[in-house]
mmCIF file of C-alpha atoms and ligand atoms in Angstrom:
data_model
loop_
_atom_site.group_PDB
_atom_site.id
_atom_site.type_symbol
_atom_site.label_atom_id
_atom_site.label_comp_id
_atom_site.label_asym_id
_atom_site.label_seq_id
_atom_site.Cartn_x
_atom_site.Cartn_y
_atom_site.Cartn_z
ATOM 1 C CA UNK A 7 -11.128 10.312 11.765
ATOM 2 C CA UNK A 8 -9.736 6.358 13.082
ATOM 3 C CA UNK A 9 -12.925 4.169 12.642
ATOM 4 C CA UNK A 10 -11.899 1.483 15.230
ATOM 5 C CA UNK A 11 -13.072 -2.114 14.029
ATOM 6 C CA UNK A 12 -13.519 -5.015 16.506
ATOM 7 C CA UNK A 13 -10.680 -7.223 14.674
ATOM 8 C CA UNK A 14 -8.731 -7.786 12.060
ATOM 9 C CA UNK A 15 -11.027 -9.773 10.155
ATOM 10 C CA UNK A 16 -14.132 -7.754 10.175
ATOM 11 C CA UNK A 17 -11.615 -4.691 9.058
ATOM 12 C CA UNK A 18 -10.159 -7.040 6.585
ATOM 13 C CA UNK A 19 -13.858 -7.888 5.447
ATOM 14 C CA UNK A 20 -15.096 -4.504 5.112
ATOM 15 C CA UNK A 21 -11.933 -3.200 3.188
ATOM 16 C CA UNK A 22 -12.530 -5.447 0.537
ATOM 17 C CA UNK A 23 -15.739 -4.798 0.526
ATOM 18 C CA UNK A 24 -15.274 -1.139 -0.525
ATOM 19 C CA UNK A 25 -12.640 -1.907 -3.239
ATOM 20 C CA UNK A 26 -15.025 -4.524 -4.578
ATOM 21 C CA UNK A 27 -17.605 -1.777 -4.499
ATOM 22 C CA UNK A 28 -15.393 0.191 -6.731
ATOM 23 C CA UNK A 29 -14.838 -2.110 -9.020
ATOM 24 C CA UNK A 30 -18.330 -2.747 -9.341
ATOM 25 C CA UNK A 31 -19.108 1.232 -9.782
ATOM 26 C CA UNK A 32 -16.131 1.304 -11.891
ATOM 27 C CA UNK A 33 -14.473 -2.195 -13.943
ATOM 28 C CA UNK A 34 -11.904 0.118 -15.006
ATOM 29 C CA UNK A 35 -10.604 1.227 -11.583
ATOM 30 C CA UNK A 36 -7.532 1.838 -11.260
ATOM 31 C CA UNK A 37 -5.958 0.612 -7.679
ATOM 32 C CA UNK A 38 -3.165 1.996 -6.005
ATOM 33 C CA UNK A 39 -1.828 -1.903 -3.841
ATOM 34 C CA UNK A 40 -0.223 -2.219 -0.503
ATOM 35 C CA UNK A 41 1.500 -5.018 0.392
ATOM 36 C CA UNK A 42 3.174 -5.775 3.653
ATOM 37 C CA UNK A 43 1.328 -8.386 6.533
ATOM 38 C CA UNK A 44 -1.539 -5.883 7.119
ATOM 39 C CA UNK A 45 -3.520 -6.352 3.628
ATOM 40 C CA UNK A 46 -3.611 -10.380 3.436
ATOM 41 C CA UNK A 47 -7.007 -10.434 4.819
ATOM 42 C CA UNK A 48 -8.152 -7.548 3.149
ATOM 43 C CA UNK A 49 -7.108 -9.451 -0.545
ATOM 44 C CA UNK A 50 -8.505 -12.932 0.918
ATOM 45 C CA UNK A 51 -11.871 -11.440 1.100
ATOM 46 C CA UNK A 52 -11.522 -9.363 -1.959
ATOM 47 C CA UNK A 53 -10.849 -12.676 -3.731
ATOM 48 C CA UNK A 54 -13.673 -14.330 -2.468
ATOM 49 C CA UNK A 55 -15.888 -11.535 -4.268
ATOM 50 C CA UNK A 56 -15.315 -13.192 -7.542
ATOM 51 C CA UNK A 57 -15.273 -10.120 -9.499
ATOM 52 C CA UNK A 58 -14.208 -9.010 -12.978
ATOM 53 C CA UNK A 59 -10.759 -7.959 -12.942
ATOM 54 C CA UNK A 60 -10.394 -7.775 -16.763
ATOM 55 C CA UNK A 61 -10.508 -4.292 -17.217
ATOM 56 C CA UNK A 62 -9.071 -3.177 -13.656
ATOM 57 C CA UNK A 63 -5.131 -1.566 -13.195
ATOM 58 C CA UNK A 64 -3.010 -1.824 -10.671
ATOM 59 C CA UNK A 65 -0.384 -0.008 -9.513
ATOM 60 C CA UNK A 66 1.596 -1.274 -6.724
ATOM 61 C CA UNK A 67 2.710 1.044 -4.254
ATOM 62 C CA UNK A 68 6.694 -0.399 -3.860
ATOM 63 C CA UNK A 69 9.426 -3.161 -4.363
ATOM 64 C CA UNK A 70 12.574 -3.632 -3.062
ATOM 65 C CA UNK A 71 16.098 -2.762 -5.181
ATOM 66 C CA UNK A 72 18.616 -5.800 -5.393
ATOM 67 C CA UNK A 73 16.370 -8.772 -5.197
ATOM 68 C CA UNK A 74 14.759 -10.939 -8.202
ATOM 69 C CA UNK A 75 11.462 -10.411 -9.299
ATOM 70 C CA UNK A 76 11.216 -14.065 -8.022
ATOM 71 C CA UNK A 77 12.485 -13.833 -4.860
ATOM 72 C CA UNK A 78 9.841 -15.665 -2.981
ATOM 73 C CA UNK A 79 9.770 -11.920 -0.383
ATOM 74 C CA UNK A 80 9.892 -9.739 -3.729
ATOM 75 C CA UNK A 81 6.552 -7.474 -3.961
ATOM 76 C CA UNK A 82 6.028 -9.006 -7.155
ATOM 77 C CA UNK A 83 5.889 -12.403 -5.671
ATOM 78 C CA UNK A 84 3.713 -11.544 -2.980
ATOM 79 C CA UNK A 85 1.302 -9.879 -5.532
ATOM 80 C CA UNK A 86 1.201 -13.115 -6.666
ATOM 81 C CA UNK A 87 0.728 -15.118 -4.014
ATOM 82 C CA UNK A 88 -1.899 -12.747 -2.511
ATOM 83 C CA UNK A 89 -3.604 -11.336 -5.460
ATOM 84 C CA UNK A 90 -2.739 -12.137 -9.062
ATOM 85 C CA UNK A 91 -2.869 -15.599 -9.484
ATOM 86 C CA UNK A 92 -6.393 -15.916 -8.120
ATOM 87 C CA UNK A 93 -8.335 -13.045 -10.551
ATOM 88 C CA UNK A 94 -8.525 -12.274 -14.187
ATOM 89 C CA UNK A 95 -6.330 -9.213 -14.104
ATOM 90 C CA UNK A 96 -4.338 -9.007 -17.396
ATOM 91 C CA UNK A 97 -0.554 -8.923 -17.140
ATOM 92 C CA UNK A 98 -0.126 -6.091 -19.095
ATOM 93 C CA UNK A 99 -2.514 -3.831 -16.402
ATOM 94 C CA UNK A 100 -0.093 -5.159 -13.532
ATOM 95 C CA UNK A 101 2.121 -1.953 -12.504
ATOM 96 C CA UNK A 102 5.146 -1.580 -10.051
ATOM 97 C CA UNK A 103 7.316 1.638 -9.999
ATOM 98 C CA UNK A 104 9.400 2.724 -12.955
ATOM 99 C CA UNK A 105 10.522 5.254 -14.895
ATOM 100 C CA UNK A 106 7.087 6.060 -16.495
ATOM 101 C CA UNK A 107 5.348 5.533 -12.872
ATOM 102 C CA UNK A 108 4.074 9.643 -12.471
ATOM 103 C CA UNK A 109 3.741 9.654 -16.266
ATOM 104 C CA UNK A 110 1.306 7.359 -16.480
ATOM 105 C CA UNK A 111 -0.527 8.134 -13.316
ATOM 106 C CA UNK A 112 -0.668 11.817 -13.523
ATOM 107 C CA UNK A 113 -1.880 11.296 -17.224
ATOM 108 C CA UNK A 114 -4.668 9.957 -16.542
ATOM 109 C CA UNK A 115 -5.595 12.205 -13.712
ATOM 110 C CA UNK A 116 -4.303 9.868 -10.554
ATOM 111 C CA UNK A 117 -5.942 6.532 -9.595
ATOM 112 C CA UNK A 118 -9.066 5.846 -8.294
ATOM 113 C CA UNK A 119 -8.573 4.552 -5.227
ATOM 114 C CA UNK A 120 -5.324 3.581 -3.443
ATOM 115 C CA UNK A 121 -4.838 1.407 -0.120
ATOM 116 C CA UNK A 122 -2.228 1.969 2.207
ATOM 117 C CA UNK A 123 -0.636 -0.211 5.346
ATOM 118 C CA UNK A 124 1.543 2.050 7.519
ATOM 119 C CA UNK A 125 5.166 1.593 8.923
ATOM 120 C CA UNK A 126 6.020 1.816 12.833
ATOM 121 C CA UNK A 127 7.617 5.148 12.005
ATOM 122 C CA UNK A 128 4.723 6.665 10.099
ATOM 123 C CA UNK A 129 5.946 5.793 6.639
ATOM 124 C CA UNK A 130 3.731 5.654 3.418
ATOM 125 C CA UNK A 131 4.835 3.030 0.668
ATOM 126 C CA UNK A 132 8.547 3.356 1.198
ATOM 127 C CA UNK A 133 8.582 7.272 1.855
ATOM 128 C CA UNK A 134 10.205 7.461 5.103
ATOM 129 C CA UNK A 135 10.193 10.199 7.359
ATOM 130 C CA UNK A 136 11.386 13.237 5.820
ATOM 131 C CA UNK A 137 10.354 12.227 2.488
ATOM 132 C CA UNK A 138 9.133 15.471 0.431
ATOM 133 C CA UNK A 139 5.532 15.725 0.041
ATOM 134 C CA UNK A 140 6.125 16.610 -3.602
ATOM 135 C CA UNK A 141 8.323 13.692 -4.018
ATOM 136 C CA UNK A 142 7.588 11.176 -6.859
ATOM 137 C CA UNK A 143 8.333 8.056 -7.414
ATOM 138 C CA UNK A 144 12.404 7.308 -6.862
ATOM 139 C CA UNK A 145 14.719 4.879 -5.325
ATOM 140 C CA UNK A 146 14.877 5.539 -1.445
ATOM 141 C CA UNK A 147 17.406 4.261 1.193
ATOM 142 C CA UNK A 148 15.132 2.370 4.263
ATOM 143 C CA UNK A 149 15.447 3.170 7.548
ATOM 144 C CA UNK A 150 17.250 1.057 10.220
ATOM 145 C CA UNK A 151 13.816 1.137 11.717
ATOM 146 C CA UNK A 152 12.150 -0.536 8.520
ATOM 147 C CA UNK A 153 14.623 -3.018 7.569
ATOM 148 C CA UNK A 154 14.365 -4.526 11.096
ATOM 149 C CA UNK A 155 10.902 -4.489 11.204
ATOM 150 C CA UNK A 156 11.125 -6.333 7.383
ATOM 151 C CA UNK A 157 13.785 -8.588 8.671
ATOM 152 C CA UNK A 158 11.453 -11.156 10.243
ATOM 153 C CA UNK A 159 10.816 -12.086 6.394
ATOM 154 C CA UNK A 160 13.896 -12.979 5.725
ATOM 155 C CA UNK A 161 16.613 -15.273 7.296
ATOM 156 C CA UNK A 162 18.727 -13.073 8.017
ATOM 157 C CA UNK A 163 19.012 -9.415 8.736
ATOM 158 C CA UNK A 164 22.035 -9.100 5.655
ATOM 159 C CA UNK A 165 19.299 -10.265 3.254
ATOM 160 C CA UNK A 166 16.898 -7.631 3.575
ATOM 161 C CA UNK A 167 17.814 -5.185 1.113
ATOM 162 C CA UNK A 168 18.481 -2.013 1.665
ATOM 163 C CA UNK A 169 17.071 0.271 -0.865
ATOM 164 C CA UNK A 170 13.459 0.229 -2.228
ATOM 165 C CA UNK A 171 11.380 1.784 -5.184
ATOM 166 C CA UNK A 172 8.157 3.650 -3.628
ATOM 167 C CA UNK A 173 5.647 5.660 -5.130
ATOM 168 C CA UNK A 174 5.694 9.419 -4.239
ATOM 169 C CA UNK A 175 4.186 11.223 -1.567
ATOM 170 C CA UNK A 176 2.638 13.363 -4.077
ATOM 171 C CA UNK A 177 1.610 10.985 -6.691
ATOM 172 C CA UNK A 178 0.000 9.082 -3.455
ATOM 173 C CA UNK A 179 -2.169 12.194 -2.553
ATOM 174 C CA UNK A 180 -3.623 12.520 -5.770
ATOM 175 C CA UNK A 181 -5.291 9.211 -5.687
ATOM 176 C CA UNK A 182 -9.310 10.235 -5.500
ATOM 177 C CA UNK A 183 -9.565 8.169 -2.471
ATOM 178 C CA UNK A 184 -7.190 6.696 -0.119
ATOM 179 C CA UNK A 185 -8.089 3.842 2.869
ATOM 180 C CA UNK A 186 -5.067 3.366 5.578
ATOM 181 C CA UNK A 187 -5.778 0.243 7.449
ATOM 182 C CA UNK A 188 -3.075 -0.685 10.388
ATOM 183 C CA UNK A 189 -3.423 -3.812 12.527
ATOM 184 C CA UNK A 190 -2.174 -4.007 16.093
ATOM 185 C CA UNK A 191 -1.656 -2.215 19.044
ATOM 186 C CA UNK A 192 2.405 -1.524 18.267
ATOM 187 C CA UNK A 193 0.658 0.661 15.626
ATOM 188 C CA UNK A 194 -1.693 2.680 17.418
ATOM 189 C CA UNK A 195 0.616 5.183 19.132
ATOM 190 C CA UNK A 196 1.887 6.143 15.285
ATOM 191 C CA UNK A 197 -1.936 6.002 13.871
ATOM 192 C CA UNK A 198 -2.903 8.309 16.367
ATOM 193 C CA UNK A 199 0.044 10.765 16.092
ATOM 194 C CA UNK A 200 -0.356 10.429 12.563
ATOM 195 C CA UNK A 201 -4.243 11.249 12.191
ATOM 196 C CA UNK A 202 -4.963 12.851 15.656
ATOM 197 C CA UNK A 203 -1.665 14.768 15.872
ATOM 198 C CA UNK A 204 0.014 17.649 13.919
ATOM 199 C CA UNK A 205 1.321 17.166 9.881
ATOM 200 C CA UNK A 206 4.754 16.786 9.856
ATOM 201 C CA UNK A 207 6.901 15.554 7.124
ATOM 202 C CA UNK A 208 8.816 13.220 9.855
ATOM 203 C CA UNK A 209 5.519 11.282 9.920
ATOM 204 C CA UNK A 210 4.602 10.774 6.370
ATOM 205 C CA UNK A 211 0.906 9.251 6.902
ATOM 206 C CA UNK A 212 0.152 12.750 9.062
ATOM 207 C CA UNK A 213 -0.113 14.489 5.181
ATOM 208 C CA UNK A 214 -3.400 12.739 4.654
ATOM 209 C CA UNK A 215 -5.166 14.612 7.390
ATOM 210 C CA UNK A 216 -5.561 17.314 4.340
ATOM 211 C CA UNK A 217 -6.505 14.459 1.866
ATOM 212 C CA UNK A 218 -9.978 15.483 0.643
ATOM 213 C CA UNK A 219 -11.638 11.773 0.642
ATOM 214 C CA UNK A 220 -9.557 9.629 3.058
ATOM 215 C CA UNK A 221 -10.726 6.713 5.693
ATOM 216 C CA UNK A 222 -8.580 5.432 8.351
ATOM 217 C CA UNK A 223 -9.192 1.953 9.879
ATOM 218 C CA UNK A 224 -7.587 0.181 12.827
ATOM 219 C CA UNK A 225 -8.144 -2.874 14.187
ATOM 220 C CA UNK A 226 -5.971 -3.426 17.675
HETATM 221 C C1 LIG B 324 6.483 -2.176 4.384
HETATM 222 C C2 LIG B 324 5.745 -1.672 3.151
HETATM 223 C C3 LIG B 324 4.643 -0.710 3.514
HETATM 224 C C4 LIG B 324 3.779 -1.301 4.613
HETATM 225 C C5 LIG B 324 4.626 -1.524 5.842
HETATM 226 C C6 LIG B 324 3.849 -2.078 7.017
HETATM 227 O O1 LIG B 324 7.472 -1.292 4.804
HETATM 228 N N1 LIG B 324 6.595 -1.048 2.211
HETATM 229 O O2 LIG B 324 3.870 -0.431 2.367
HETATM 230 O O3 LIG B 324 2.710 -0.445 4.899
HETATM 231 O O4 LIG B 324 5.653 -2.449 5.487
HETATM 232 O O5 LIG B 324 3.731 -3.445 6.913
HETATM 233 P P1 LIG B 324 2.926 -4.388 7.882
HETATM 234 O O6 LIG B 324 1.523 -4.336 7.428
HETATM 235 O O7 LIG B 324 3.530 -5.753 7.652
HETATM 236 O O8 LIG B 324 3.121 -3.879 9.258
#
C-alpha cells in the first residue's frame, strides 16, 4: 500500500503532478491542503505547472487558535508563502476551518481530492490520537508530542500555541481521493504501523486503510 520513492524530490514531483492532473480533468476541483515541512516541494512543483487556478477551491486542512492570521508561522501565512501568492486562485475560494467547514463540504458531496502530511504520532490534520472517526471539524488541544515537534518554528517553545482548528476525521474520509506523503526515516516506523498495521483510533492515519481510493507515498 506505501509506494516507496527514491527522494523527496521525485515524491515531491510526482505529487504535484497528480493534483495538477486533477485540475486539468477537473478546473473546478476542490482540494483538501496540507501544510507542515513535508508539502513545500510538492507546491514548488505544482507551481511550476502554471495552471488555471481560477475556478479551483481550497480547503485547508488546519490553523492554529491564538495567533494572527499574519503571524509569519500562521497556516494562512504559509498558504501564502507556499501557494497563494504564486497562482490565480480567487480569495473568495480560499477556505480554512470554521463554523460552516462540514456545511459546505458535505454539501457539495466532499472534495475531490485532499493531501495529507502525517504527525510522528500518527495524527491527521490536527486530529490527534484518539480523535473520533466521526469527528468534524472543532477546536482540539495538541499533544505535548506535536507542539514539540512544531516548536522548531518558533523561538520559543511558550510561543507555539496550544490549541488548533482541524478538519474532522470524518469530513477527511469523505474526500474522493486522499494522497499521504511523509518524508524521512523518523516517519517510517508510524507510516508503517499506520498502513501495514491494525486501525486504531490512537493512530489516526491507520483509518485510511478502509479509504476506498487512497495512495500512500514515502520518501526516506
Ligand atoms: C502539523 C500539521 C499536519 C502535518 C504535520 C507533519 O502538525 N498540522 O497537518 O501533517 O505537522 O508535519 P511535517 O511535514 O512538518 O512533519
Amino acid at each position: 500500500m506505501i509506494t516507496i520513492f527514491e527522494n523527496y524530490e521525485q515524491m515531491s514531483e510526482y505529487t504535484a503532478s497528480l493534483v495538477a492532473e486533477e485540475i486539468t480533468n477537473n478546473p473546478k476541483s476542490r482540494l483538501g491542503l496540507p501544510t507542515g515541512s513535508t508539502p513545500i516541494g510538492m507546491y514548488k512543483n505544482l507551481i511550476q505547472f502554471g495552471l488555471d487556478w481560477s475556478n479551483v477551491e481550497t480547503y485547508n486542512l488546519d490553523e492554529y487558535e491564538g495567533i494572527s492570521h499574519s503571524h509569519p508561522e500562521s497556516y494562512h501565512m504559509y498558504m501564502n508563502k507556499n501557494l497563494f501568492l504564486h497562482v490565480n486562485l480567487k480569495k473568495e475560494n480560499i477556505h480554512f476551518p470554521d463554523d460552516q467547514y462540514d456545511k459546505t463540504i458535505s454539501g457539495f458531496g466532499g472534495l475531490d481530492l485532499t493531501i495529507l502530511g502525517i504527525g510522528h504520532n500518527g495524527h491527521i490534520a490536527f486530529n490527534e490520537p484518539g480523535s473520533s472517526v466521526t469527528s468534524r471539524t472543532r477546536k482540539v488541544k495538541l499533544t505535548e508530542e506535536t507542539i514539540n515537534a512544531n516548536s522548531r518554528f518558533f523561538d520559543s517553545i511558550n510561543e507555539v500555541p496550544k490549541k488548533a482548528f482541524t478538519m474532522g476525521m470524518k469530513t477527511i474520509r469523505e474526500s474522493k481521493k486522499i494522497i499521504l506523503i511523509a518524508n524521512g526515516q523518523d516517519k517510517w516506523d508510524i507510516l508503517n504501523e499506520c498502513f501495514n498495521g491494525e486501525l486504531s483510533k490512537d493512530r489516526p492515519a491507520s483509518i485510511l486503510q478502509t479509504h476506498p481510493n487512497i495512495q500512500v507515498f514515502y520518501a526516506g
